[in-house]
Tab-separated table of C-alpha atoms in Angstrom:
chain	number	residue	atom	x	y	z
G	4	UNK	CA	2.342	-7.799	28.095
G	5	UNK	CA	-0.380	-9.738	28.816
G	6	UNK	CA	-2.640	-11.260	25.593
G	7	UNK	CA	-5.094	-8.970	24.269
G	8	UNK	CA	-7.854	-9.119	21.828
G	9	UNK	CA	-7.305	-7.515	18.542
G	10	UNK	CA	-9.556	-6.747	15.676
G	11	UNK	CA	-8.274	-5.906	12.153
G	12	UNK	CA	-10.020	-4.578	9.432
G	13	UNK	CA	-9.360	-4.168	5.636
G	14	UNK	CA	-10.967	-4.259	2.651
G	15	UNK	CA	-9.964	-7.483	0.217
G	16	UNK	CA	-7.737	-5.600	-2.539
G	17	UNK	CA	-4.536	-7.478	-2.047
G	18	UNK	CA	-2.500	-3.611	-1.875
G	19	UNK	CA	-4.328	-3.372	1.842
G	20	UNK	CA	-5.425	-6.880	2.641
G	21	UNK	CA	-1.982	-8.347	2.490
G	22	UNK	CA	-0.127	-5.632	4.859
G	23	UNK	CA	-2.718	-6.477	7.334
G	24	UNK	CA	-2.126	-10.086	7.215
G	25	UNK	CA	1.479	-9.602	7.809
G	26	UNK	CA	0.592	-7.685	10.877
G	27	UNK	CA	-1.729	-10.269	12.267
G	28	UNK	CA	0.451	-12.684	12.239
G	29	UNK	CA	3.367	-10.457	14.141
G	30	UNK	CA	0.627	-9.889	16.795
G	31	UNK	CA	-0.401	-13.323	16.935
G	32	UNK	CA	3.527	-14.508	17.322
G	33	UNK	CA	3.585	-12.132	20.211
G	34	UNK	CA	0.631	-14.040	21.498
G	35	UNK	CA	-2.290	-12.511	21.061
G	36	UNK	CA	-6.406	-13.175	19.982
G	37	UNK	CA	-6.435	-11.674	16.506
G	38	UNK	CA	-9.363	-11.506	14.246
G	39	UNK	CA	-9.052	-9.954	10.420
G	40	UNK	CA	-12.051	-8.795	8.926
G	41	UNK	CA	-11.581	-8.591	5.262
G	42	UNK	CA	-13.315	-10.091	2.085
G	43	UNK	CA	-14.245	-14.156	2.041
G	44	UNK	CA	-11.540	-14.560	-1.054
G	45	UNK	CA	-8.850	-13.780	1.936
G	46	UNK	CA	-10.414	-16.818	4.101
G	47	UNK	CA	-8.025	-19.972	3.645
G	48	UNK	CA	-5.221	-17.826	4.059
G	49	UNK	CA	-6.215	-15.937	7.120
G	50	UNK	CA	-6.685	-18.756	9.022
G	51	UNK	CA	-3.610	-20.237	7.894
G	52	UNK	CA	-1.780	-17.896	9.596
G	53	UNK	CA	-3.692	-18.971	12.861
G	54	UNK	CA	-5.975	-15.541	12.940
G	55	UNK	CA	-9.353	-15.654	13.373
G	56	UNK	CA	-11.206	-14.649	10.218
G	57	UNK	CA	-14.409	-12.592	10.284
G	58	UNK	CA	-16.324	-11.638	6.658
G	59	UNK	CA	-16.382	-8.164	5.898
G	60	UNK	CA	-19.150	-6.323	4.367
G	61	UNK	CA	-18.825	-6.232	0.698
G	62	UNK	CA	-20.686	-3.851	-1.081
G	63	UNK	CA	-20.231	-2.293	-5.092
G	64	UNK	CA	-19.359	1.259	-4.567
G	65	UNK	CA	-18.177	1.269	-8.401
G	66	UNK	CA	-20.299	0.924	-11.293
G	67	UNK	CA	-19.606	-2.761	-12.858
G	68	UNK	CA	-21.813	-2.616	-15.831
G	69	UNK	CA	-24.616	-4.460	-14.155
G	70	UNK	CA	-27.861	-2.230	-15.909
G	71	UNK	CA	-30.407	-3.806	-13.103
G	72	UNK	CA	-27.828	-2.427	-10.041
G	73	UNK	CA	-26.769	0.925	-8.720
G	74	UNK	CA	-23.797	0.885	-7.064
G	75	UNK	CA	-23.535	2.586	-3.873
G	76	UNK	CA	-21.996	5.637	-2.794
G	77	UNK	CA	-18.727	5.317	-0.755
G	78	UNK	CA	-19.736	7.085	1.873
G	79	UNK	CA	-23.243	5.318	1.417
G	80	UNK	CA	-21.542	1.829	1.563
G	81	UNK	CA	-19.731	2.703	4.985
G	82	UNK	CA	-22.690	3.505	6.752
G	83	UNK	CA	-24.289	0.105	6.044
G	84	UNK	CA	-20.737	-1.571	6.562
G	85	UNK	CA	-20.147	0.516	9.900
G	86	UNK	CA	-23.803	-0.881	11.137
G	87	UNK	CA	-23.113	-4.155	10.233
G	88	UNK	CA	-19.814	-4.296	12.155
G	89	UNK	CA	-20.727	-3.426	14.833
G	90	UNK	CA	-22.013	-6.859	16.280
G	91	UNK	CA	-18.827	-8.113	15.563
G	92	UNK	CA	-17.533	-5.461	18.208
G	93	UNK	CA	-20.038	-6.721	20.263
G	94	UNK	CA	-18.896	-10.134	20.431
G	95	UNK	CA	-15.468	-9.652	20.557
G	96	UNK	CA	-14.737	-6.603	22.747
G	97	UNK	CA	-11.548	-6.237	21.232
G	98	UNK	CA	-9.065	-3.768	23.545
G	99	UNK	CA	-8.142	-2.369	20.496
G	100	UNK	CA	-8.900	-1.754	16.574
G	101	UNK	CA	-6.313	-1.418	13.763
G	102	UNK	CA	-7.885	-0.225	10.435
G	103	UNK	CA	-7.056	0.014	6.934
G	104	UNK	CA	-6.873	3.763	5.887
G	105	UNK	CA	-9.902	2.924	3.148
G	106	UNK	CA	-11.588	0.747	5.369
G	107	UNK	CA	-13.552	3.086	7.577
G	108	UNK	CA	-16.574	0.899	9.286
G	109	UNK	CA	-14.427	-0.839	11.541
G	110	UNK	CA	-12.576	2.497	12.542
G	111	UNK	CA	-16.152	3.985	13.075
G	112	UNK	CA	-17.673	0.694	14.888
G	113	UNK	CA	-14.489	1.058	17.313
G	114	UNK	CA	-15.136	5.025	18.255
G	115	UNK	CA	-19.092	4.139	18.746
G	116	UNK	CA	-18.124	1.346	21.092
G	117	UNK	CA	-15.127	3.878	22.652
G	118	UNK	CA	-12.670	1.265	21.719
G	119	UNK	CA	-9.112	2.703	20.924
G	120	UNK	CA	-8.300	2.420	17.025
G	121	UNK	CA	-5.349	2.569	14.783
G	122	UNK	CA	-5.066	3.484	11.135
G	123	UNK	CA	-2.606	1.440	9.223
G	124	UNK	CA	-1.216	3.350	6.015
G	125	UNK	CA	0.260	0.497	3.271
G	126	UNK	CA	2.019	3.186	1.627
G	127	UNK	CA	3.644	6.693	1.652
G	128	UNK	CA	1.944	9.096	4.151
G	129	UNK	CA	-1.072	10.667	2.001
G	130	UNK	CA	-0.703	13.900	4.404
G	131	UNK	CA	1.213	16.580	2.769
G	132	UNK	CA	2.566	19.693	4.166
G	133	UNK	CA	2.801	23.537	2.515
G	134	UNK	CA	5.311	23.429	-0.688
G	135	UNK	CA	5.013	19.340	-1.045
G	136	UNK	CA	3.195	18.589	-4.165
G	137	UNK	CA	-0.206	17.095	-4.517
G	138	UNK	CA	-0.250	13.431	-3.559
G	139	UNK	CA	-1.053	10.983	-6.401
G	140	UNK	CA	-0.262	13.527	-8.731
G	141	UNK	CA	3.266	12.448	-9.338
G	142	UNK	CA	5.078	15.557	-9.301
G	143	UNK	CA	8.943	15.093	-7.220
G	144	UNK	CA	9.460	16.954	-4.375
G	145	UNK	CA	10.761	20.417	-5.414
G	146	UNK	CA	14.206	21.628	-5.125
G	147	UNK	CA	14.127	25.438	-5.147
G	148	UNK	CA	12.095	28.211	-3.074
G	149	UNK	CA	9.947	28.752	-6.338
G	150	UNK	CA	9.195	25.271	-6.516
G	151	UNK	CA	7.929	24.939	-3.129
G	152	UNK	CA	5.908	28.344	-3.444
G	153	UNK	CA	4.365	26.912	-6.703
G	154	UNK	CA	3.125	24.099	-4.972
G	155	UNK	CA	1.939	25.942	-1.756
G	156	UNK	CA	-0.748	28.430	-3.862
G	157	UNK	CA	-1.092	25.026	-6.036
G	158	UNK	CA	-2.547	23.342	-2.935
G	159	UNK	CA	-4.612	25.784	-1.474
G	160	UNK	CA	-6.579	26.650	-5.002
G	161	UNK	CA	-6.912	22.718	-5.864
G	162	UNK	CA	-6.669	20.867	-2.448
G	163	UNK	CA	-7.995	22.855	0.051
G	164	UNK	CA	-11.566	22.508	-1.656
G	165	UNK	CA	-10.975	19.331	-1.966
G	166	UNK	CA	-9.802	18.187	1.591
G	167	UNK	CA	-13.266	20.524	3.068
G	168	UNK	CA	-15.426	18.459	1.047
G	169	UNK	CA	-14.031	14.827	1.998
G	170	UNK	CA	-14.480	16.135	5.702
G	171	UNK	CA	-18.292	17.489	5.091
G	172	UNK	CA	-18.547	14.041	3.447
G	173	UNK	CA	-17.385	12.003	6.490
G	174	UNK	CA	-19.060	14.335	8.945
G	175	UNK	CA	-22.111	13.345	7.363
G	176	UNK	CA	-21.648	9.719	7.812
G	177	UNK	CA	-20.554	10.112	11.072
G	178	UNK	CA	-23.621	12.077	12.012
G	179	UNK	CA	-25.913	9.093	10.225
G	180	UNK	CA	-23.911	6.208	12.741
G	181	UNK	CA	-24.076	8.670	15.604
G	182	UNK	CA	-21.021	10.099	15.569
G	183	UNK	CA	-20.121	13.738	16.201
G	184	UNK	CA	-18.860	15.903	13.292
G	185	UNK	CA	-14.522	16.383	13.355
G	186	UNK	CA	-13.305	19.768	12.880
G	187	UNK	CA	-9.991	18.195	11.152
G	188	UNK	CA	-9.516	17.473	7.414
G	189	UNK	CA	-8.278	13.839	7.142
G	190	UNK	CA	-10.203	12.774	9.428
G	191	UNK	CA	-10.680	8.761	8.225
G	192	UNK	CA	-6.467	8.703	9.848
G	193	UNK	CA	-6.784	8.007	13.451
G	194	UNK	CA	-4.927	11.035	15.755
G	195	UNK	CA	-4.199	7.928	18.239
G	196	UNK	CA	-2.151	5.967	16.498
G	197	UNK	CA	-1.110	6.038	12.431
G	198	UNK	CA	1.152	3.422	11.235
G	199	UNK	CA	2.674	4.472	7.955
G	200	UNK	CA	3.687	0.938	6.376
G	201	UNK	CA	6.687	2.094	3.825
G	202	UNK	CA	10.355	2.481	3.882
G	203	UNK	CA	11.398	5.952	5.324
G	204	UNK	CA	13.788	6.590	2.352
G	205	UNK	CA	10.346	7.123	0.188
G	206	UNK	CA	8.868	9.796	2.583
G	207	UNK	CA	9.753	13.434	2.114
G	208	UNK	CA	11.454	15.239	4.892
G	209	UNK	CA	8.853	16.986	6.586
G	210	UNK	CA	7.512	17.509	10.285
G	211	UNK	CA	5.950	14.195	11.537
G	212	UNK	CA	2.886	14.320	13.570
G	213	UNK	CA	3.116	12.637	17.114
G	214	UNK	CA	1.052	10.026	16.471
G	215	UNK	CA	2.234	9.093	12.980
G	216	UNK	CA	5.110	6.330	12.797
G	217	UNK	CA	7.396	4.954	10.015
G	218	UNK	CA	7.289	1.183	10.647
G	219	UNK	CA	8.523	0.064	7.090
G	220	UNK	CA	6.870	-1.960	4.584
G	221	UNK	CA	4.052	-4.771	5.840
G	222	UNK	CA	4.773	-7.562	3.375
G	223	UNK	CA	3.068	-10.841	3.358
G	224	UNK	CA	1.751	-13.236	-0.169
G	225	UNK	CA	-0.191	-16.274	-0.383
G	226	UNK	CA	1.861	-19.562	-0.880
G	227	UNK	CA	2.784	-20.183	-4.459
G	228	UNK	CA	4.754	-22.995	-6.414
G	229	UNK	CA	8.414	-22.119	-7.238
G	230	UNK	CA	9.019	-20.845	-11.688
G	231	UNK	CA	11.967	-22.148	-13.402
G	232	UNK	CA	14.065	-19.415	-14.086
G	233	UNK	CA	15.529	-18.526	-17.783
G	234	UNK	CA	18.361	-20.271	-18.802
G	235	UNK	CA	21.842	-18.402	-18.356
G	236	UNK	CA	23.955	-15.869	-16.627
G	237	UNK	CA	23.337	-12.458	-18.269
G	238	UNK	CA	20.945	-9.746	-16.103
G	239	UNK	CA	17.307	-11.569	-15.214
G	240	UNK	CA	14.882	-8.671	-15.531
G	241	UNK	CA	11.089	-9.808	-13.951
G	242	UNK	CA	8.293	-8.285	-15.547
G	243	UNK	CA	5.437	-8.095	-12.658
G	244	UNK	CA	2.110	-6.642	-13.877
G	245	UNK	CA	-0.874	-4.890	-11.568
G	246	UNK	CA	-2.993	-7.507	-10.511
G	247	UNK	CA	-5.830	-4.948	-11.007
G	248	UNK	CA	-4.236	-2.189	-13.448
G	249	UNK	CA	-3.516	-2.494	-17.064
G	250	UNK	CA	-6.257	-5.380	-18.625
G	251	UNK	CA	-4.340	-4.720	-21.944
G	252	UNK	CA	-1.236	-6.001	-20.914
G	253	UNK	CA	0.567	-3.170	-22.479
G	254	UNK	CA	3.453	-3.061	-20.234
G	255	UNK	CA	3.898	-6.765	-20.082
G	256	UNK	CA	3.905	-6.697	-23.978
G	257	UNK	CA	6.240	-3.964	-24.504
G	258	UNK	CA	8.399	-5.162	-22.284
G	259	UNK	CA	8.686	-8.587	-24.471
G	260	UNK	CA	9.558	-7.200	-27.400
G	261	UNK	CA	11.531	-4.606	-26.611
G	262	UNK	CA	13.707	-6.915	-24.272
G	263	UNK	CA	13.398	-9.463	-27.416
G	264	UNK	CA	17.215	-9.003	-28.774
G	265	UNK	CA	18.928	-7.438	-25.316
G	266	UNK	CA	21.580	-8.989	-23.433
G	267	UNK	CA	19.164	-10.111	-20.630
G	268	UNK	CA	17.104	-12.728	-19.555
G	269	UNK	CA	12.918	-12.210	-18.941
G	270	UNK	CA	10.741	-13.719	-16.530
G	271	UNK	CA	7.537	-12.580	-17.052
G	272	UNK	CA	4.093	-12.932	-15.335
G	273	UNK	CA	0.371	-12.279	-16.007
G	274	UNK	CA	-1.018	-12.247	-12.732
G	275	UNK	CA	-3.767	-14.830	-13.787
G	276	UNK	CA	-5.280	-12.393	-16.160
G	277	UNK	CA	-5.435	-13.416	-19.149
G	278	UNK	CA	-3.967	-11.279	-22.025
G	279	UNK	CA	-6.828	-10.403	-24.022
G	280	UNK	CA	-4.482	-11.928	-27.124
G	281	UNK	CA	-1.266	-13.840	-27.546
G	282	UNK	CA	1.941	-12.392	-26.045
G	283	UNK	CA	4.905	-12.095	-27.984
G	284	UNK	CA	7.692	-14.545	-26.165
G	285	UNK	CA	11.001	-14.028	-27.535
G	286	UNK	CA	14.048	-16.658	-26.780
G	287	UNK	CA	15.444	-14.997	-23.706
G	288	UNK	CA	12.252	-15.402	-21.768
G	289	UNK	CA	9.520	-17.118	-20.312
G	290	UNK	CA	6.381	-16.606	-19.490
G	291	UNK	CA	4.311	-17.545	-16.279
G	292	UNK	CA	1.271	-17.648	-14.667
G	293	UNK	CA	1.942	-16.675	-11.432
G	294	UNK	CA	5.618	-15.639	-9.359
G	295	UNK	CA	6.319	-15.729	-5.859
G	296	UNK	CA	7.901	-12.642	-5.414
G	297	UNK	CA	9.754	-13.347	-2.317
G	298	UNK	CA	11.580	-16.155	-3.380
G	299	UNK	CA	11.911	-15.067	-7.048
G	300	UNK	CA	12.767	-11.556	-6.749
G	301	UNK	CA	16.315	-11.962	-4.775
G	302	UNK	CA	17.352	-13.783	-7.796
G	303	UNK	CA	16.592	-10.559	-10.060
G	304	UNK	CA	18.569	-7.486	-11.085
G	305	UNK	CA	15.593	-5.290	-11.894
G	306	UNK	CA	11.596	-5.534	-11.824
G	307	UNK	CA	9.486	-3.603	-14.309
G	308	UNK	CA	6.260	-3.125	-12.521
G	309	UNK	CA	3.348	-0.186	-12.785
G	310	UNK	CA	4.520	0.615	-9.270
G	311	UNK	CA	1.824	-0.416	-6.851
G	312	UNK	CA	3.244	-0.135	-3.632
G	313	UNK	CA	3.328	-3.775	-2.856
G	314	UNK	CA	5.079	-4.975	-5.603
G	315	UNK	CA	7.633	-1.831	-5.434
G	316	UNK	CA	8.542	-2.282	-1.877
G	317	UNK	CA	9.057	-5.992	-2.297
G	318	UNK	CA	11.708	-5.102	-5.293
G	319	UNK	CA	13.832	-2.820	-3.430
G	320	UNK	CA	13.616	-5.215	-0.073
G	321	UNK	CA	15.347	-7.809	-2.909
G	322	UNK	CA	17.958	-5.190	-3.725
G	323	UNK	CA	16.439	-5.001	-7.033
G	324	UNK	CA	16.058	-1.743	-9.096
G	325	UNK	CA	13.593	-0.794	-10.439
G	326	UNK	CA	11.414	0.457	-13.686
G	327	UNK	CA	8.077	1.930	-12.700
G	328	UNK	CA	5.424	2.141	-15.173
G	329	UNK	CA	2.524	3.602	-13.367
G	330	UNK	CA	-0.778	3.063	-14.743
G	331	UNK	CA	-3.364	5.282	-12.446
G	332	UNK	CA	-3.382	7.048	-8.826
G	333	UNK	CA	-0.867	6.732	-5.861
G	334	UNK	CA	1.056	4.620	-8.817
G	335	UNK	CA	2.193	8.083	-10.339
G	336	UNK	CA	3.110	9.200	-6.478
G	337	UNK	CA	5.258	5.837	-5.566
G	338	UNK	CA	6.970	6.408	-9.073
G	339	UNK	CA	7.913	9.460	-8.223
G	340	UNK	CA	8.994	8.721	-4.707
G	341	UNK	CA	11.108	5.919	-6.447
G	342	UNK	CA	12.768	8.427	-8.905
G	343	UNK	CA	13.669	10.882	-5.666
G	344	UNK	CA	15.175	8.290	-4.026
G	345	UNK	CA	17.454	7.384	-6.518
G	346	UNK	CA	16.432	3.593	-6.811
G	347	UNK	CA	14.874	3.047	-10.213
G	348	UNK	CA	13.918	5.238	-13.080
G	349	UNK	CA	10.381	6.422	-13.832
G	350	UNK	CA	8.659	5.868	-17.136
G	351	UNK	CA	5.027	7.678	-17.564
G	352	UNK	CA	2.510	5.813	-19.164
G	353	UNK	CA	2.364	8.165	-22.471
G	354	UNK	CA	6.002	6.323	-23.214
G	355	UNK	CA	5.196	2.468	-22.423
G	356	UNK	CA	6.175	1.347	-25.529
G	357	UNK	CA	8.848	-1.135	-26.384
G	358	UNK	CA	12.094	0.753	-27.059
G	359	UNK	CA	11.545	3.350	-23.930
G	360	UNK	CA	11.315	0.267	-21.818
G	361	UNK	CA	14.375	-1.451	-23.269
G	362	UNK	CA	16.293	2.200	-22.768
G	363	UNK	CA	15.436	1.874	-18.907
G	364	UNK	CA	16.435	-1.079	-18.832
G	365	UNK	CA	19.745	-0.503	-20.173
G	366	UNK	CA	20.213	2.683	-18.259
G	367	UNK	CA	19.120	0.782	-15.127
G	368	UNK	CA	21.863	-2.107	-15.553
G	369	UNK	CA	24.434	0.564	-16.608
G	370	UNK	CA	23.915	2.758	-13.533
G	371	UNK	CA	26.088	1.708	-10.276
G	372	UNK	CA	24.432	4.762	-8.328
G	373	UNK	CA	20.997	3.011	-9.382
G	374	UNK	CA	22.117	-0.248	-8.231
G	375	UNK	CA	23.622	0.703	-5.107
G	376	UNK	CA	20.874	2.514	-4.056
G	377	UNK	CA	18.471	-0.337	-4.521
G	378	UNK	CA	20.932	-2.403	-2.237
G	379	UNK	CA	20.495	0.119	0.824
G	380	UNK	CA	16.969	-0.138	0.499
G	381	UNK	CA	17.806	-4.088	1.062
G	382	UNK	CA	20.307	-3.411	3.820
G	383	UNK	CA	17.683	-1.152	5.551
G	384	UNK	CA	14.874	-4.252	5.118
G	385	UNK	CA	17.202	-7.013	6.212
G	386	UNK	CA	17.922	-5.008	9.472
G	387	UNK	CA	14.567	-4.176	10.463
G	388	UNK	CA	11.193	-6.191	11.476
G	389	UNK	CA	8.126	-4.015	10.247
G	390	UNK	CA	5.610	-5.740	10.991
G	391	UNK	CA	7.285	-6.498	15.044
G	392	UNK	CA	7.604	-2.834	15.253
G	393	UNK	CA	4.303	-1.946	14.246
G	394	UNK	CA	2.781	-4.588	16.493
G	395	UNK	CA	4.523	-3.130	19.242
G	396	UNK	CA	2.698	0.256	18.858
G	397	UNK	CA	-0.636	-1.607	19.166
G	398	UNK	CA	0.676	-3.023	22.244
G	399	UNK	CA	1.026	-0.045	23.785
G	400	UNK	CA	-1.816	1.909	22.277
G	401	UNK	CA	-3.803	-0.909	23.453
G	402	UNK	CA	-2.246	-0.801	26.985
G	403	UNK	CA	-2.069	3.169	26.820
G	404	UNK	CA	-5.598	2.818	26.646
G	405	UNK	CA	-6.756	-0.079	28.903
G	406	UNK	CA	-9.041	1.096	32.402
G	407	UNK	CA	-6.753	2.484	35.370
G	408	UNK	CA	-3.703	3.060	32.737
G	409	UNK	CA	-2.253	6.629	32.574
G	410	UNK	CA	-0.859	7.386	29.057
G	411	UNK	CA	2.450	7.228	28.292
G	412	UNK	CA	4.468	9.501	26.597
G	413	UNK	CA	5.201	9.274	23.102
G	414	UNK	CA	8.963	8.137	23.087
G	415	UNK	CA	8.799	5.321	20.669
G	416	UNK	CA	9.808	7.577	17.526
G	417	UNK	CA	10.281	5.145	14.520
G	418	UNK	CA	10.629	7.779	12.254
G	419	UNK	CA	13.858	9.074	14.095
G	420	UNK	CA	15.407	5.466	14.275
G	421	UNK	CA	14.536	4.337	10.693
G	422	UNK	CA	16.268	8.190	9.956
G	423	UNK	CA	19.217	8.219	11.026
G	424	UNK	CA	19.689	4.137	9.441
């Protein structure tokens, strides 16, 4: 395929700037122009990976304490961002757009410009179906009839409201940048092309929309200095906080003391947040500023973690089982997914306390089925390329799209392939 010009575009929290990174760089090694807009704290590392980097509009759509400022609504702050990207469209005229499922403005820019777009998804598919429980709620998947009828009047008297609203919401800001009004809930997913960046063992069976694909996990993290490990043979169990959940530290502190006396070894990080008091470091660990989870992870039997996508997906690519703690949001829904597929055990945040976390622990390193399952997530990761096979889809929806091209059929079906694996 010949080189094409490709604009990406995701906000700067590391759970959707750092998926889009890794798929930069696949589309650059196939040898094409790619530019990432994101936050300037993404900068260095961006152009490290020989992209382009372009500053995205930053605005505070969350109150931060600030008594002289009013943050903005979100809908608010991606009318301003979708007007100020569009220049950057200008200049470029990229053949095609792939943005972050929160990152709107540059999905927006592309349809006022009639540029083709992509929505990449860093986690499980958001979209559910009749009978699948609410997403983010953290409810399993139900086994019986009356389970799945529970959760289809569930949806329609708590989600259907919901789901309306969100889409008067965006028709609104689509009508303020001069778009017209969708007549589809979800309507911030693109119906061209929807790259859903997780492994398909954590996505419920269901019917897949044509333009939805399973490409697995999108995993990339800026360089970082190799930590000694603990001393010894016996189990090494990594505790890896939220980088944004959790300021207490009350996972990574129950998780020292109840692991104080156990048969294990501890590595522990903080995530360069400082505990707002001393930790508690008992003889079997140590405790460090910051891991590199790629190379540190393959050396571990389990991670405790609150479950943020990132972190989980980059546990069970290591083979590593794990203990999810989640703290808020799709954290209680990739927990759960987790628990389903039979690759770590789920503690709610009501029992993160020091001897529920050493009982997971144990039950983890005493469970073969655990263990095992864990390892087929890592078989499944060390046979597949992600982020190649999503770049491939922009290839095509880019080519799909270009002047004088027919469209081709959908064939490429990733979720069949990663299926049946």
């Amino acid at each position: 395929m010949a080189p094409r010009r490709i604009l990406l575009g995701a906000f700067g929290d590391p759970g959707h700037a750092f998926p889009m990174i890794a798929l930069g760089r696949a589309l650059r090694a196939r040898g094409h122009e790619v530019t990432l807009q994101t936050w300037r704290r993404w900068q260095e590392h961006v152009e490290a990976e020989g992209l382009s980097f372009a500053p995205a509009p930053e605005y505070d759509v969350f109150p931060r304490g600030d008594p002289d400022g009013e943050p903005l609504d979100f809908y608010e702050a991606v009318v301003y961002a979708t007007r100020d990207t569009l220049p950057l469209l200008e200049s470029l005229a990229p053949d095609v757009v792939v943005a972050d499922i929160l990152t709107l403005a540059p999905a927006l820019a592309a349809e006022l410009q009639d540029i083709p777009c992509a929505t990449l998804i860093p986690h499980v598919y958001p979209h559910g179906e009749p009978g699948m429980p609410i997403y983010s709620l953290g409810a399993r998947l139900p086994r019986t009839a009356l389970g799945h009828a529970f959760w289809r009047a569930a949806a329609h008297r708590l989600l259907d409201n919901g789901l309306q609203l969100g889409r008067t919401q965006l028709n609104r800001t689509r009508e303020q940048v001069g778009l017209q009004p969708v007549t589809h809930v979800h309507g911030g997913t693109s119906r061209e092309l929807a790259l859903v960046a997780t492994f398909p063992q954590l996505e419920y069976p269901r019917a897949w929309p044509a333009h939805a694909h399973i490409v697995g996990p999108l995993m990339w993290e800026p360089p970082a200095a190799d930590v000694e490990l603990p001393p010894g043979d016996a189990p090494l169990v990594l505790v890896a906080p939220s980088t944004a959940q959790d300021p207490e530290h009350r996972m990574l502190t129950a998780a020292l003391r109840g692991l104080a006396d156990a048969p294990v070894r501890v590595l522990a990080t903080w995530n360069r947040r400082l505990p707002p008091r001393s930790l508690p470091v008992p003889d079997n660990a140590r405790v460090v500023e910051w891991v590199s989870y790629s190379r540190t992870m393959p050396a571990c039997d389990v991670v405790v973690c609150h479950a943020g996508h990132g972190t989980l997906v980059r546990a069970l690519a290591s083979g590593c089982a794990v203990i999810a703690c989640p703290h808020v949001g799709d954290m209680n829904e990739n927990a759960a997914r987790l628990d389903w597929a039979g690759a770590g055990v789920r503690l709610p945040r009501r029992f993160v306390s020091p001897r529920p976390l050493r009982l997971a622990v144990e039950r983890t390193l005493n469970a073969p089925s655990i263990r095992a399952q864990a390892g087929d997530f890592a078989k499944w990761a060390a046979a597949h390329n992600p982020a190649d096979a999503a770049a491939a889809l922009v290839e095509r929806l880019a080519h799909n799209k270009a002047p004088g091209v027919g469209l081709e059929p959908t064939t490429l079906r990733l979720t069949a392939e990663c299926s049946a694996d």
